[in-house]
Coordinates of N, CA and C in Angstrom, one line a residue:
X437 N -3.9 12.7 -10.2 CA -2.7 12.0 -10.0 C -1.6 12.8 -10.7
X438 N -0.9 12.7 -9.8 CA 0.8 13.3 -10.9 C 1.8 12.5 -10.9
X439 N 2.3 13.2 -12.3 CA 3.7 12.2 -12.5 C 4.4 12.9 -12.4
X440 N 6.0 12.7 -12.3 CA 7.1 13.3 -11.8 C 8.5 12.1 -13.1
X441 N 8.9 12.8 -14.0 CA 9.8 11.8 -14.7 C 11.5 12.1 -14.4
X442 N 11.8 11.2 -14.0 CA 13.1 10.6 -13.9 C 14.3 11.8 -15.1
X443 N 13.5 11.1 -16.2 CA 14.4 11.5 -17.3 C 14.0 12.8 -18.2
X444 N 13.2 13.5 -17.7 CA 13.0 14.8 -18.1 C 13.8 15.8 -17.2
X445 N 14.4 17.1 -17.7 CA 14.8 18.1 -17.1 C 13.8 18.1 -15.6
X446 N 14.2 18.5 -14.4 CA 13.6 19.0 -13.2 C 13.0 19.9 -13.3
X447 N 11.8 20.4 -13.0 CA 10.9 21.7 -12.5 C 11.6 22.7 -12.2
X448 N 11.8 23.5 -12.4 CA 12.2 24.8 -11.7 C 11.6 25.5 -10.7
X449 N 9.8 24.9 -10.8 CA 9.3 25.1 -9.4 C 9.1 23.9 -8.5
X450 N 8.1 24.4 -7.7 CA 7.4 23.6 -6.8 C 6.1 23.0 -7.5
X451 N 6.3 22.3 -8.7 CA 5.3 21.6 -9.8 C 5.8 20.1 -9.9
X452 N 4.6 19.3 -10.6 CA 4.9 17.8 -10.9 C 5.0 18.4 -12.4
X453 N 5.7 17.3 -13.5 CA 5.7 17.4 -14.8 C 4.5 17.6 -15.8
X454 N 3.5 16.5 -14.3 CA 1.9 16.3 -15.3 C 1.1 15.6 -14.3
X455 N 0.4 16.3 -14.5 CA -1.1 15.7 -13.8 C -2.2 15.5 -14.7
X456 N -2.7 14.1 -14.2 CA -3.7 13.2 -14.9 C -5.3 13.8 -14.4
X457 N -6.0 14.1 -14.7 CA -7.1 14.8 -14.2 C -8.5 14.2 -15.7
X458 N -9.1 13.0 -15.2 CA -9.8 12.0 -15.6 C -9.1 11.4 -17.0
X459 N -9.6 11.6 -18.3 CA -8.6 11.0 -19.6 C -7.4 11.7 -20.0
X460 N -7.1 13.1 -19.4 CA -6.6 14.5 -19.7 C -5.4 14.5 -19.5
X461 N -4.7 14.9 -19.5 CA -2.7 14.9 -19.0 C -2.2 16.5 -19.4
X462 N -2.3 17.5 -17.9 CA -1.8 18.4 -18.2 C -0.3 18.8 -18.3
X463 N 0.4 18.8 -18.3 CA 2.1 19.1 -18.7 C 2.3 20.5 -18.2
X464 N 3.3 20.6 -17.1 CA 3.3 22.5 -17.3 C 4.3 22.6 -18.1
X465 N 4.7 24.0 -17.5 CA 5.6 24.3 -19.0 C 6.9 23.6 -19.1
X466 N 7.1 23.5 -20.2 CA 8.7 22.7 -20.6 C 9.2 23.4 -21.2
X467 N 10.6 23.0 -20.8 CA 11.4 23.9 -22.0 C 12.7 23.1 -22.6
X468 N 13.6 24.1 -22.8 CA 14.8 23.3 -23.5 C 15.8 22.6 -22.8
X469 N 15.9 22.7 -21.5 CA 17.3 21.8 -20.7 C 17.2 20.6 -21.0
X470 N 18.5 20.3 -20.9 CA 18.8 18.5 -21.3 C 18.7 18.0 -19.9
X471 N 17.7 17.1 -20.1 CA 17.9 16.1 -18.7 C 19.2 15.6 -17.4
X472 N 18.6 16.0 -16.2 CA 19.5 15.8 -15.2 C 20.9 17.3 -15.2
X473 N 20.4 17.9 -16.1 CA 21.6 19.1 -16.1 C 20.9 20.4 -16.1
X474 N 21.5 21.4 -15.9 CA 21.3 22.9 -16.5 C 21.2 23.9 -17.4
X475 N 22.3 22.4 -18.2 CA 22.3 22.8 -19.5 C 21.6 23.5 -20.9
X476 N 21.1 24.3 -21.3 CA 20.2 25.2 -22.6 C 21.1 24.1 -23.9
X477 N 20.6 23.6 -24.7 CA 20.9 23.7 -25.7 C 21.1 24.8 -26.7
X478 N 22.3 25.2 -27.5 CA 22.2 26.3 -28.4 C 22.5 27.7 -27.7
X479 N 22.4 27.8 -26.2 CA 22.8 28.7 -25.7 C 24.0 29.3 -25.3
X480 N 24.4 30.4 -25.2 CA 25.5 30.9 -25.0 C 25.2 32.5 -24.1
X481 N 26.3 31.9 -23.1 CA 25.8 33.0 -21.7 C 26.9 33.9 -21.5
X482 N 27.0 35.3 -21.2 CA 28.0 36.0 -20.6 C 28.6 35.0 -19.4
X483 N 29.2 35.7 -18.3 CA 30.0 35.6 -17.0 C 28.8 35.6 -15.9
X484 N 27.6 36.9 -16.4 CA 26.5 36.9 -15.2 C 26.0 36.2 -15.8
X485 N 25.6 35.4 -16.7 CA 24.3 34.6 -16.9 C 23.0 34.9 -17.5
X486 N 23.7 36.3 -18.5 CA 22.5 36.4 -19.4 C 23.1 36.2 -21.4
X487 N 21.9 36.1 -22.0 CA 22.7 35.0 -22.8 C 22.4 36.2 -24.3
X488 N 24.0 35.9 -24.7 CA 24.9 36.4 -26.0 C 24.0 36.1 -27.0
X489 N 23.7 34.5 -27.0 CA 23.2 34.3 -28.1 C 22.3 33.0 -28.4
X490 N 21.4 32.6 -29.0 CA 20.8 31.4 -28.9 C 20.5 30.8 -30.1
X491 N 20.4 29.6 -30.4 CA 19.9 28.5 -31.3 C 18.3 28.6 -31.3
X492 N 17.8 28.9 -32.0 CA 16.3 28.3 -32.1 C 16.0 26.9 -32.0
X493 N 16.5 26.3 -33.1 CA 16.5 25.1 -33.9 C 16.9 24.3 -32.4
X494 N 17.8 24.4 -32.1 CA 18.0 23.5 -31.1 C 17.1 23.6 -29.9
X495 N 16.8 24.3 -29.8 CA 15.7 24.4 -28.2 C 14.9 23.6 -28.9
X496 N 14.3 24.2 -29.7 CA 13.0 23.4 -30.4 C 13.2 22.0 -30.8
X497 N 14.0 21.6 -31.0 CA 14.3 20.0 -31.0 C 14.2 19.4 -29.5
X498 N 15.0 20.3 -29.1 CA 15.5 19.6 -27.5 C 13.8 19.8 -26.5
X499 N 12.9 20.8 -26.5 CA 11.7 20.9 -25.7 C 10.4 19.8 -26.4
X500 N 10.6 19.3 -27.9 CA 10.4 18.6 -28.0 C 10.2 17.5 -27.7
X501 N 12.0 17.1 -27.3 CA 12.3 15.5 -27.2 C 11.6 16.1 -25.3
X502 N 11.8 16.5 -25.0 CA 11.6 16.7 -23.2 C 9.9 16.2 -23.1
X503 N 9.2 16.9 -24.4 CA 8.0 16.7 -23.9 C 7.3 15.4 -24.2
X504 N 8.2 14.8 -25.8 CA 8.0 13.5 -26.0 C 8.4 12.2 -24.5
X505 N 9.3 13.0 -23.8 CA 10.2 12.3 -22.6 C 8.7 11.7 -21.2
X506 N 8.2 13.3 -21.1 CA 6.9 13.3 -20.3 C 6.0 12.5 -20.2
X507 N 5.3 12.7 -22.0 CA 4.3 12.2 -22.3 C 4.0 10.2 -22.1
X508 N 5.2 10.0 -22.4 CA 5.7 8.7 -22.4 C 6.0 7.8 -20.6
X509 N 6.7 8.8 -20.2 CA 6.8 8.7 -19.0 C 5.2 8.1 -18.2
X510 N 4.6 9.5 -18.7 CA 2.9 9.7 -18.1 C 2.0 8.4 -18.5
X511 N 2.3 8.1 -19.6 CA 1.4 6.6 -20.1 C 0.8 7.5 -21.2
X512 N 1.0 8.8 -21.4 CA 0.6 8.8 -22.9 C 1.5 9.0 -24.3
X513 N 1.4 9.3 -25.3 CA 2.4 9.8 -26.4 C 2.3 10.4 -27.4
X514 N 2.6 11.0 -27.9 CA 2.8 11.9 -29.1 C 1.6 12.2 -29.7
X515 N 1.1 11.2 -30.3 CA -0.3 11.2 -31.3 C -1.3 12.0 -30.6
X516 N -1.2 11.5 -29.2 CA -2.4 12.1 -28.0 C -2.9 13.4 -27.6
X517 N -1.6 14.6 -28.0 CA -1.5 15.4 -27.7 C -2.8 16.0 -28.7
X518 N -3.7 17.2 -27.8 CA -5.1 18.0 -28.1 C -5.1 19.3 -28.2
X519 N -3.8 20.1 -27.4 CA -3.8 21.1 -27.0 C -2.4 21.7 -27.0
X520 N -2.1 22.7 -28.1 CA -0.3 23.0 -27.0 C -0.6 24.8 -27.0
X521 N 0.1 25.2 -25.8 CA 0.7 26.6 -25.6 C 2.0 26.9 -26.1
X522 N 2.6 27.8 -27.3 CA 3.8 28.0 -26.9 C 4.0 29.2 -26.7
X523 N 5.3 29.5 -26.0 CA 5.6 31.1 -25.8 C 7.0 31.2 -26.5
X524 N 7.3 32.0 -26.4 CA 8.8 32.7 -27.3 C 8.9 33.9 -26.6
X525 N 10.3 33.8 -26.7 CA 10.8 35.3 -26.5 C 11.0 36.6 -27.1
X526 N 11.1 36.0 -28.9 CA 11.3 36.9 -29.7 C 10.4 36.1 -30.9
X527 N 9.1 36.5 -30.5 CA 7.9 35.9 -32.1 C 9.0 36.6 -33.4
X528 N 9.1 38.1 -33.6 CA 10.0 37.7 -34.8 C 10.6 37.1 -35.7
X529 N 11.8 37.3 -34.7 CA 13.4 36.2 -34.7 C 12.9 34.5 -34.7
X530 N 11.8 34.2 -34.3 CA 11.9 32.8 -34.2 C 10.9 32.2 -34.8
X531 N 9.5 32.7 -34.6 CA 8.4 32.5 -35.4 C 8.7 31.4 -36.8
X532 N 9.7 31.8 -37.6 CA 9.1 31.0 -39.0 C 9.8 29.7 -39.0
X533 N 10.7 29.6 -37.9 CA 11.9 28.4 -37.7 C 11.3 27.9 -36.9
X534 N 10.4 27.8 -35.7 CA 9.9 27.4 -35.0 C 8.6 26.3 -35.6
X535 N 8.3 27.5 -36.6 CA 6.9 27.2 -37.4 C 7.1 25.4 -37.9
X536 N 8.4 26.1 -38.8 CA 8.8 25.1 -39.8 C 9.1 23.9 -38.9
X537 N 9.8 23.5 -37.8 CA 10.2 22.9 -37.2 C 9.1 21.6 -36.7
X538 N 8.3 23.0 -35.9 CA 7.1 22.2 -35.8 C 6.3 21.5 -36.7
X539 N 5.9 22.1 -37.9 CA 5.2 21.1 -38.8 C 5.7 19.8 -39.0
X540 N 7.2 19.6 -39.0 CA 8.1 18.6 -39.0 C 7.7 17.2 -37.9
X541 N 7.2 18.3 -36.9 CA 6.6 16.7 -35.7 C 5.8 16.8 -35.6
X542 N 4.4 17.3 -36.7 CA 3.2 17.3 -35.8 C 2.4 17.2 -37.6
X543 N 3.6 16.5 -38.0 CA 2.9 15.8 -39.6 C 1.6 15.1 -39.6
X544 N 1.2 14.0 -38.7 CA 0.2 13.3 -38.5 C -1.3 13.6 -37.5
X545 N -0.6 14.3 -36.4 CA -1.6 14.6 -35.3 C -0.9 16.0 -35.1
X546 N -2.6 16.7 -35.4 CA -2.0 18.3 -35.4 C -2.6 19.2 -34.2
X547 N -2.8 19.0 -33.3 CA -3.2 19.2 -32.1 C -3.4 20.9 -32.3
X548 N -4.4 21.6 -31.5 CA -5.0 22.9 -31.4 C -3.5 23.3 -30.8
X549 N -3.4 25.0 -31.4 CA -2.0 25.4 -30.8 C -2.3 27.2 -30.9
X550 N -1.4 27.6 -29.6 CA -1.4 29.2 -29.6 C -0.2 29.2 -29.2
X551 N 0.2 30.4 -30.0 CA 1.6 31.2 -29.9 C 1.2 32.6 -29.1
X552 N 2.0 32.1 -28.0 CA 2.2 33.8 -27.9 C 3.6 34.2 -27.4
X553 N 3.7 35.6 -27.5 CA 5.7 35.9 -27.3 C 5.3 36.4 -26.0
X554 N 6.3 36.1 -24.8 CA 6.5 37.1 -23.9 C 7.6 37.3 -23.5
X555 N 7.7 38.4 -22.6 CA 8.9 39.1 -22.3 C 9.8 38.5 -21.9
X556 N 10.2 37.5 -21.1 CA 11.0 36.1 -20.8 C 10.2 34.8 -19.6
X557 N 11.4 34.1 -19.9 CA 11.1 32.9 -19.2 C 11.9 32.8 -17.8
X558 N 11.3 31.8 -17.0 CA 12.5 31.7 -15.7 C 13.5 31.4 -15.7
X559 N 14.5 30.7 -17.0 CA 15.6 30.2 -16.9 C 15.8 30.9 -18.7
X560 N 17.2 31.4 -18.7 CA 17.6 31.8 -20.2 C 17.1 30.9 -21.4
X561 N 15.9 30.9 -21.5 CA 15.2 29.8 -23.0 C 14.6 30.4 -23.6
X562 N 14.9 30.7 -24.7 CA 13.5 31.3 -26.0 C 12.2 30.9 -26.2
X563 N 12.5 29.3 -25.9 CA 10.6 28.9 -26.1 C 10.6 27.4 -24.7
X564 N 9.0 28.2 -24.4 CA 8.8 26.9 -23.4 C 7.2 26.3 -24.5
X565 N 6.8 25.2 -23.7 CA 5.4 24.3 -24.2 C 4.5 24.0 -22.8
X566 N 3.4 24.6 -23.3 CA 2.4 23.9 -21.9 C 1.3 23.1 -22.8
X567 N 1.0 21.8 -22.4 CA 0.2 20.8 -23.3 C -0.8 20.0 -22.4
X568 N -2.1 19.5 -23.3 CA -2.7 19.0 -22.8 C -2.6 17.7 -24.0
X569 N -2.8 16.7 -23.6 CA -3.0 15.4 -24.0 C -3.8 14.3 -23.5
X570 N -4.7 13.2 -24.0 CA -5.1 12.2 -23.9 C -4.5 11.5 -23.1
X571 N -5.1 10.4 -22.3 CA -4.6 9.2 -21.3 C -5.5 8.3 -21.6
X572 N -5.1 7.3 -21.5 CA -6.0 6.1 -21.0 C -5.8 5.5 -19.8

């Protein structure tokens, strides 16, 4: 079964948000746009649309709330989460802010987690999330 949420940012592809596949809830990737818009948090773009400069701190707040938006959406939430992927653009530059950030929301339930950096994303964002979580 898939879900599709209203109030999360749109797909950039041809994907549902999350698919239910027996207790499980896979999520593809998420990132930082604010719902119903285009909009990057923290970002700042030339004329062609590659970008000057970015906010860590805010993407990572903002891919957060997107994924808490999902999970909720899907019938599951926060605590549930088992599994996360993240990627970055610049492990570096973002790594220890990101680190910190996270510990910040994952105080109670610490779900298995890999980092890895790659070369970019499909839309100008520093960090996306791919997660697996619990359902009932």
């Amino acid at each position: 079964m898939k879900f599709e949420s209203g109030k999360a940012p749109k797909p950039v592809g041809a994907y549902p948000h999350a698919r239910k596949v027996g207790n499980l809830l896979f999520l593809s990737g998420v990132g930082p746009r604010k719902p119903n818009t285009k909009e990057i948090p923290g970002v700042e773009l030339d004329k062609d649309g590659n970008v000057i400069s970015y906010d860590i701190e805010d993407q990572c707040h903002a891919v957060f709330e997107n994924i808490r938006i999902i999970l909720e959406e899907s019938g599951s939430n926060w605590d549930n989460l088992v599994d996360i992927t993240v990627f970055l653009t610049d492990m570096r530059r973002d790594f220890d802010t990101y680190n910190r950030i996270y510990a910040n929301y994952f105080k109670d339930n610490q779900p298995c987690r890999t980092t890895v950096e790659v070369t970019s994303l499909p839309t100008p964002i520093a960090i996306e999330l791919k997660c697996i979580a619990t359902i009932d």
